[in-house]
PDB file of C-alpha atoms in Angstrom:
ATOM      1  CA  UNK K   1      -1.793 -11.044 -10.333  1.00  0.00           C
ATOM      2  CA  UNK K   2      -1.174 -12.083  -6.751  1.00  0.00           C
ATOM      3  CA  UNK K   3      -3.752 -14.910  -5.568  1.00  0.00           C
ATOM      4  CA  UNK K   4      -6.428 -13.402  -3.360  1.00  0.00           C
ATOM      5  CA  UNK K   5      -5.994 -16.428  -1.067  1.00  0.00           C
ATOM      6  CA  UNK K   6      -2.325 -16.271  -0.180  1.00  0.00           C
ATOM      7  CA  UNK K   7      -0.947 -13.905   2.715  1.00  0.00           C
ATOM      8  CA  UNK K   8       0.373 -10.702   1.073  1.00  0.00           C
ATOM      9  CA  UNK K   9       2.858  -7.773   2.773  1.00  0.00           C
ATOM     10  CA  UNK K  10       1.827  -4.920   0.791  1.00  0.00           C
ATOM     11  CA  UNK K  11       4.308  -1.883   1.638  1.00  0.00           C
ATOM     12  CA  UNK K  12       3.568   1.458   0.459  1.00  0.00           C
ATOM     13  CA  UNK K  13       5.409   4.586   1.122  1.00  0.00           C
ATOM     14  CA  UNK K  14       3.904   7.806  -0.543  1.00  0.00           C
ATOM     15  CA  UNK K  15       6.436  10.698  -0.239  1.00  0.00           C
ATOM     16  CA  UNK K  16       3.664  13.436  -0.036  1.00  0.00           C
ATOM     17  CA  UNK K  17       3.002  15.176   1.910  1.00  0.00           C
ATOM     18  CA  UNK K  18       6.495  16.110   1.476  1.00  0.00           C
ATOM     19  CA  UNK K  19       8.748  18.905   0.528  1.00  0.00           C
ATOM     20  CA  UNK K  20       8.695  20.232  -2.106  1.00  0.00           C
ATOM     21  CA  UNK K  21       4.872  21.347  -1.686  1.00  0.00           C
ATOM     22  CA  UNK K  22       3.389  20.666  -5.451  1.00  0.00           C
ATOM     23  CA  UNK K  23      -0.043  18.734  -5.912  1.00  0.00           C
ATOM     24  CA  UNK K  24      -1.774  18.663  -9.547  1.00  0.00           C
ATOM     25  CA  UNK K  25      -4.068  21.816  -9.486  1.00  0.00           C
ATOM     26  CA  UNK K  26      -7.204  19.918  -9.193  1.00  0.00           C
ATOM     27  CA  UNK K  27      -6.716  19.102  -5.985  1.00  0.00           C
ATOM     28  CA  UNK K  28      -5.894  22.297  -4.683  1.00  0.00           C
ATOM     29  CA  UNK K  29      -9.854  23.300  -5.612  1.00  0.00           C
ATOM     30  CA  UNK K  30     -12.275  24.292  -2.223  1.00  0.00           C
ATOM     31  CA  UNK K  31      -9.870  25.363   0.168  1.00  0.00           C
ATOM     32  CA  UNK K  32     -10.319  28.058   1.984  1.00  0.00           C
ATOM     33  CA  UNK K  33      -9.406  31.617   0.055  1.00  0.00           C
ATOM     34  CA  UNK K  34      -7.131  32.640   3.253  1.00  0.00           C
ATOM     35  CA  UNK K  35      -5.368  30.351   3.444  1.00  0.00           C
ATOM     36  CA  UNK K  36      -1.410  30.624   2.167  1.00  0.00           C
ATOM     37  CA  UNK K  37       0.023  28.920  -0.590  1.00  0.00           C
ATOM     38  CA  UNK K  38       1.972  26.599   1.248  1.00  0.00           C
ATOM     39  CA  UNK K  39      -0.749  25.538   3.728  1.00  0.00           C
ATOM     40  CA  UNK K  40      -2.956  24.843   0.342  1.00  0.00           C
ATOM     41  CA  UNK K  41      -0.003  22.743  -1.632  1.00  0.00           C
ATOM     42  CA  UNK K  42       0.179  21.071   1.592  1.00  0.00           C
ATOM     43  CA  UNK K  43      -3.289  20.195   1.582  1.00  0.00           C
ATOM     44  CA  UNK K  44      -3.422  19.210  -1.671  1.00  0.00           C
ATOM     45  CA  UNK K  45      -1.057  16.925  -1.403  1.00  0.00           C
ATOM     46  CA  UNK K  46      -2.862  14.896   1.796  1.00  0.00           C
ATOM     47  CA  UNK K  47      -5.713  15.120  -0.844  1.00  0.00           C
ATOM     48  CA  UNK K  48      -3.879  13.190  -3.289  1.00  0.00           C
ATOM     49  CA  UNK K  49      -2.706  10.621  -0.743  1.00  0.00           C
ATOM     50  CA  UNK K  50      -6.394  10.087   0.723  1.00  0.00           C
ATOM     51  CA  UNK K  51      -7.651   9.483  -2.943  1.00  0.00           C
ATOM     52  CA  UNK K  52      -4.341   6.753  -3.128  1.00  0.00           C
ATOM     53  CA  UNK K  53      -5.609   5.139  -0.075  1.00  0.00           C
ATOM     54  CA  UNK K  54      -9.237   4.907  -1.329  1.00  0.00           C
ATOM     55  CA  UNK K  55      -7.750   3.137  -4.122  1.00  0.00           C
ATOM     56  CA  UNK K  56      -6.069   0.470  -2.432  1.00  0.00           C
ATOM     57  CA  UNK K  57      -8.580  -0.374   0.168  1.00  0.00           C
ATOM     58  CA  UNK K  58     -11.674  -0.403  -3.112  1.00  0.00           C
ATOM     59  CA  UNK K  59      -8.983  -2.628  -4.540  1.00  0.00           C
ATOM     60  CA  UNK K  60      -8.689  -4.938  -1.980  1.00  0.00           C
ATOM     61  CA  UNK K  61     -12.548  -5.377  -1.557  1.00  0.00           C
ATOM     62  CA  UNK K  62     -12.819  -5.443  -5.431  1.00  0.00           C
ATOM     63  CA  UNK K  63     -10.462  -8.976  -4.689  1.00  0.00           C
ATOM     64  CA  UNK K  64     -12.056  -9.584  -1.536  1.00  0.00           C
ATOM     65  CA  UNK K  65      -9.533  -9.335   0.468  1.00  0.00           C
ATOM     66  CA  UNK K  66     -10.400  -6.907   2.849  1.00  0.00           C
ATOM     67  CA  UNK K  67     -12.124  -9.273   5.205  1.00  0.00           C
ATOM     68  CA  UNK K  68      -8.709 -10.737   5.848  1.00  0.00           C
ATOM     69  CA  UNK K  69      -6.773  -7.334   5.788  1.00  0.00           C
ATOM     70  CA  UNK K  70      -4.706  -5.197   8.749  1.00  0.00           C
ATOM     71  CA  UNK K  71      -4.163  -1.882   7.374  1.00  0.00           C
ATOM     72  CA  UNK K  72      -1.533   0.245   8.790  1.00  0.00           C
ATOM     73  CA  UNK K  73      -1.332   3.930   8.282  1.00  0.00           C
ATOM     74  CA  UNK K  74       1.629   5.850  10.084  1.00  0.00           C
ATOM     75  CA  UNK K  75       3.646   9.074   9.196  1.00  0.00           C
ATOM     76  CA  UNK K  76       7.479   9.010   9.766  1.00  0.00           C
ATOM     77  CA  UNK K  77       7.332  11.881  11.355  1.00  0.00           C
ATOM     78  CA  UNK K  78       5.475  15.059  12.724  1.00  0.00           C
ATOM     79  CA  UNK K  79       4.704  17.784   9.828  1.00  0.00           C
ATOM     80  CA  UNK K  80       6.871  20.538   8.962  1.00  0.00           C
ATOM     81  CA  UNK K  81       6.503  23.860   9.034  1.00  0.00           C
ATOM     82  CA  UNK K  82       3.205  24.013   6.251  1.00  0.00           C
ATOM     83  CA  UNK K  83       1.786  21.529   8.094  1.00  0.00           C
ATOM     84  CA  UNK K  84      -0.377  21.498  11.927  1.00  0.00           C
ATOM     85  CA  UNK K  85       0.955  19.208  14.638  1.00  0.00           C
ATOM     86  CA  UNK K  86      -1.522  21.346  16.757  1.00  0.00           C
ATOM     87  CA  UNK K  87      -2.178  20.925  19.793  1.00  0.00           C
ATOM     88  CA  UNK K  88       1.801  19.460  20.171  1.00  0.00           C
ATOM     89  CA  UNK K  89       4.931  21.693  20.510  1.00  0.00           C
ATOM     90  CA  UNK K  90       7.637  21.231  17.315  1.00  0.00           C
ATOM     91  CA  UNK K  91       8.014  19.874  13.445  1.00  0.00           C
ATOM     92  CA  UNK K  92       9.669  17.379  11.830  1.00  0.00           C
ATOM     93  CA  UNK K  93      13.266  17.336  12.781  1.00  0.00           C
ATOM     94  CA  UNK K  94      13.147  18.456  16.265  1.00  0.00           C
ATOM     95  CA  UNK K  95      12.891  16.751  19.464  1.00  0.00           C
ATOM     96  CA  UNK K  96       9.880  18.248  20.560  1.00  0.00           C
ATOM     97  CA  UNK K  97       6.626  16.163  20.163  1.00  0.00           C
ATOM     98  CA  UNK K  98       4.848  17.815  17.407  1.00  0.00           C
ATOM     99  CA  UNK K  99       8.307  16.505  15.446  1.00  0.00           C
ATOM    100  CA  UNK K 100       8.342  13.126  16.766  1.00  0.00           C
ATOM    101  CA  UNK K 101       4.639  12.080  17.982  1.00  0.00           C
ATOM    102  CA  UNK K 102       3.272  10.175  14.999  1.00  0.00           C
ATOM    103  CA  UNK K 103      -0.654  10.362  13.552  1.00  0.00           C
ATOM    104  CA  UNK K 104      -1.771   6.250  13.014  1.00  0.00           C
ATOM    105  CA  UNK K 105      -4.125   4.510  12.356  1.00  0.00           C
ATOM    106  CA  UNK K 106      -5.749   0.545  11.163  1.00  0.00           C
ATOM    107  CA  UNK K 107      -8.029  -0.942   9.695  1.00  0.00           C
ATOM    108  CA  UNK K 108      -9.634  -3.810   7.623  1.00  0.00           C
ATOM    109  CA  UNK K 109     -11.536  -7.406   8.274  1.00  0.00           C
ATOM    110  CA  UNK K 110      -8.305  -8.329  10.636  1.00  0.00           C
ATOM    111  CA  UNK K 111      -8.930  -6.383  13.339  1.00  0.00           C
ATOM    112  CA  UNK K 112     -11.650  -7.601  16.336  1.00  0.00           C
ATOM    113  CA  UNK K 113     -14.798  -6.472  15.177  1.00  0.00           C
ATOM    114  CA  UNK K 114     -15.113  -5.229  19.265  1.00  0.00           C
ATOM    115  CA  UNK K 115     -12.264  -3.288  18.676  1.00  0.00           C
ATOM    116  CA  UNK K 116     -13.517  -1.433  15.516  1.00  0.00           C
ATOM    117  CA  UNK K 117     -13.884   2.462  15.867  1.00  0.00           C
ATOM    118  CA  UNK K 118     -11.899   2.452  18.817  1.00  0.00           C
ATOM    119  CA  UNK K 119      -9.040   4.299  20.240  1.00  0.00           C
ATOM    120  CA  UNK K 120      -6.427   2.858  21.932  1.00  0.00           C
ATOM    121  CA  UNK K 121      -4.307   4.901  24.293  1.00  0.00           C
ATOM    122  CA  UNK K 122      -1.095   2.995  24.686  1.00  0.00           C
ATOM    123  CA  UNK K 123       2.371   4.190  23.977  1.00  0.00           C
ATOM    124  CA  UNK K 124       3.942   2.469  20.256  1.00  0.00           C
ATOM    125  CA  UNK K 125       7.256   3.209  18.480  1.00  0.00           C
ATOM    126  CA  UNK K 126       7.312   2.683  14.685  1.00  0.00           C
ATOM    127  CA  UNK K 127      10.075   0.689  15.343  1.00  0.00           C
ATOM    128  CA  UNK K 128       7.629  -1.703  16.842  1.00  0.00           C
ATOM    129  CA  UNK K 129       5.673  -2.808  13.898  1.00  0.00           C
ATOM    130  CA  UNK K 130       9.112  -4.765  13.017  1.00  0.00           C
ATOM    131  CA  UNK K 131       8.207  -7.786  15.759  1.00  0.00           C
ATOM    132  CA  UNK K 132       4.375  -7.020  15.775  1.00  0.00           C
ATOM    133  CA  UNK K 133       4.678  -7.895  11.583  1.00  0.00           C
ATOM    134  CA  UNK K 134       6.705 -10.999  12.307  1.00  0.00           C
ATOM    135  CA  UNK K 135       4.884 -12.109  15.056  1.00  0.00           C
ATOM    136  CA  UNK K 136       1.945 -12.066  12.958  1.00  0.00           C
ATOM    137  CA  UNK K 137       3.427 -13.766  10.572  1.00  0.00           C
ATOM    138  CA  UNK K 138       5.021 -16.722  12.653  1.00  0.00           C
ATOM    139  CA  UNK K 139       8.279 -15.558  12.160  1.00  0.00           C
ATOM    140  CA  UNK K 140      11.216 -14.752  14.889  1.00  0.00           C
ATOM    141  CA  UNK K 141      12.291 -11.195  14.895  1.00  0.00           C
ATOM    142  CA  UNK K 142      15.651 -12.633  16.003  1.00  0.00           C
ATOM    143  CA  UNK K 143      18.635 -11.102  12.718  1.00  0.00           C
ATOM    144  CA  UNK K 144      21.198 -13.902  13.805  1.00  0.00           C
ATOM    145  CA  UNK K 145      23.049 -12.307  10.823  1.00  0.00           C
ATOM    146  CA  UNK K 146      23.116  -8.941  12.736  1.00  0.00           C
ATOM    147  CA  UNK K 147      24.189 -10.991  16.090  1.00  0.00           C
ATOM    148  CA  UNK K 148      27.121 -12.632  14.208  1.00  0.00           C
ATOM    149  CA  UNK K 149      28.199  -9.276  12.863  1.00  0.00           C
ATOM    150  CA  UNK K 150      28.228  -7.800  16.584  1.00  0.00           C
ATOM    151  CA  UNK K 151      25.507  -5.522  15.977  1.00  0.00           C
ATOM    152  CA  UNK K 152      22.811  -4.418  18.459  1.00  0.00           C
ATOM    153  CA  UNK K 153      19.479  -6.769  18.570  1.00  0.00           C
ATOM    154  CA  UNK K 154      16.603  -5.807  17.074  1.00  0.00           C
ATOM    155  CA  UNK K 155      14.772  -3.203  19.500  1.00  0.00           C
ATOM    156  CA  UNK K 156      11.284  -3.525  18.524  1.00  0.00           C
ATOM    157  CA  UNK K 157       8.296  -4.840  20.535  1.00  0.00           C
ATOM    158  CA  UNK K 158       5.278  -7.204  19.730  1.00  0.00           C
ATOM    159  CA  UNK K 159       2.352  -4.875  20.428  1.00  0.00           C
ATOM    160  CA  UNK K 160      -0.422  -7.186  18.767  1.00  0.00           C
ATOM    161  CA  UNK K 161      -1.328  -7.140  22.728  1.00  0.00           C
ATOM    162  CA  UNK K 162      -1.770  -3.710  23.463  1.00  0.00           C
ATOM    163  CA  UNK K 163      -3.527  -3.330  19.995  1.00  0.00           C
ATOM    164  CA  UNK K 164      -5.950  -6.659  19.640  1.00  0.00           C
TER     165      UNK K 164
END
């Protein structure tokens, strides 16, 4: 078991909701009797993933370790077509920003108590948790292995800033 008192990256990337739209059938109980098939997998499925993140965050204050926890929700992308990106224009793979505009959020002990329940309103790429990670973690974003190869620099932003 990892020691509740050393720093820990925890990186988990849950595929649903995701095509192809299948949940277990007990969480497709209590949704409303209009609504289609899809629309109800689809649901579901966010179901499943908000019982997931229950169990990680109870697991972390089981260890007591939320005190000294940032936790980062983010999508990849906006929803396809069984999903709602309402009130935005598009889905996932088109340009529009219902298909690129991302839902976030975080949480836990690490962020400012004066900032909790908040919203911020500042512009972030996902790209950008790359150098806000490392700068929270005292390391240089710099890939000098990239740079020798010839390949573009990292293009990601420290946003601890805009977000602390």
């Amino acid at each position: 078991a990892h020691s509740a008192e050393q720093p820990l990256f925890y990186y988990v990337a849950f595929q649903n909701p995701h095509a192809p739209l299948q949940a277990p059938s007990n969480m497709l109980q209590g949704f409303p009797t209009d609504w289609t098939s899809g629309r109800e997998k689809y649901a579901g499925m966010v179901r499943f993933l908000d019982g997931a993140m229950r169990n990680i965050v109870e697991a972390l204050k089981h260890r007591d370790m939320w005190q000294h926890t940032l936790f980062v929700f983010s999508s990849d992308n906006g929803a396809y077509s069984s999903g709602n990106n309402w009130p935005l224009i598009g889905e996932k793979a088109q340009p529009f920003e219902g298909g690129v505009r991302l839902a976030a959020f975080i949480s836990g002990g690490f962020i400012p108590s004066s900032l909790r329940g908040t919203k911020q309103e500042g512009y972030m790429h996902l790209a950008d948790w790359y150098a806000t990670f490392c700068n929270l973690a005292g390391v240089d974003p710099f890939d000098a292995t990239a740079a020798a190869a010839g390949l573009a620099p990292v293009d990601s932003v420290n946003l601890w800033p805009l977000i602390s």
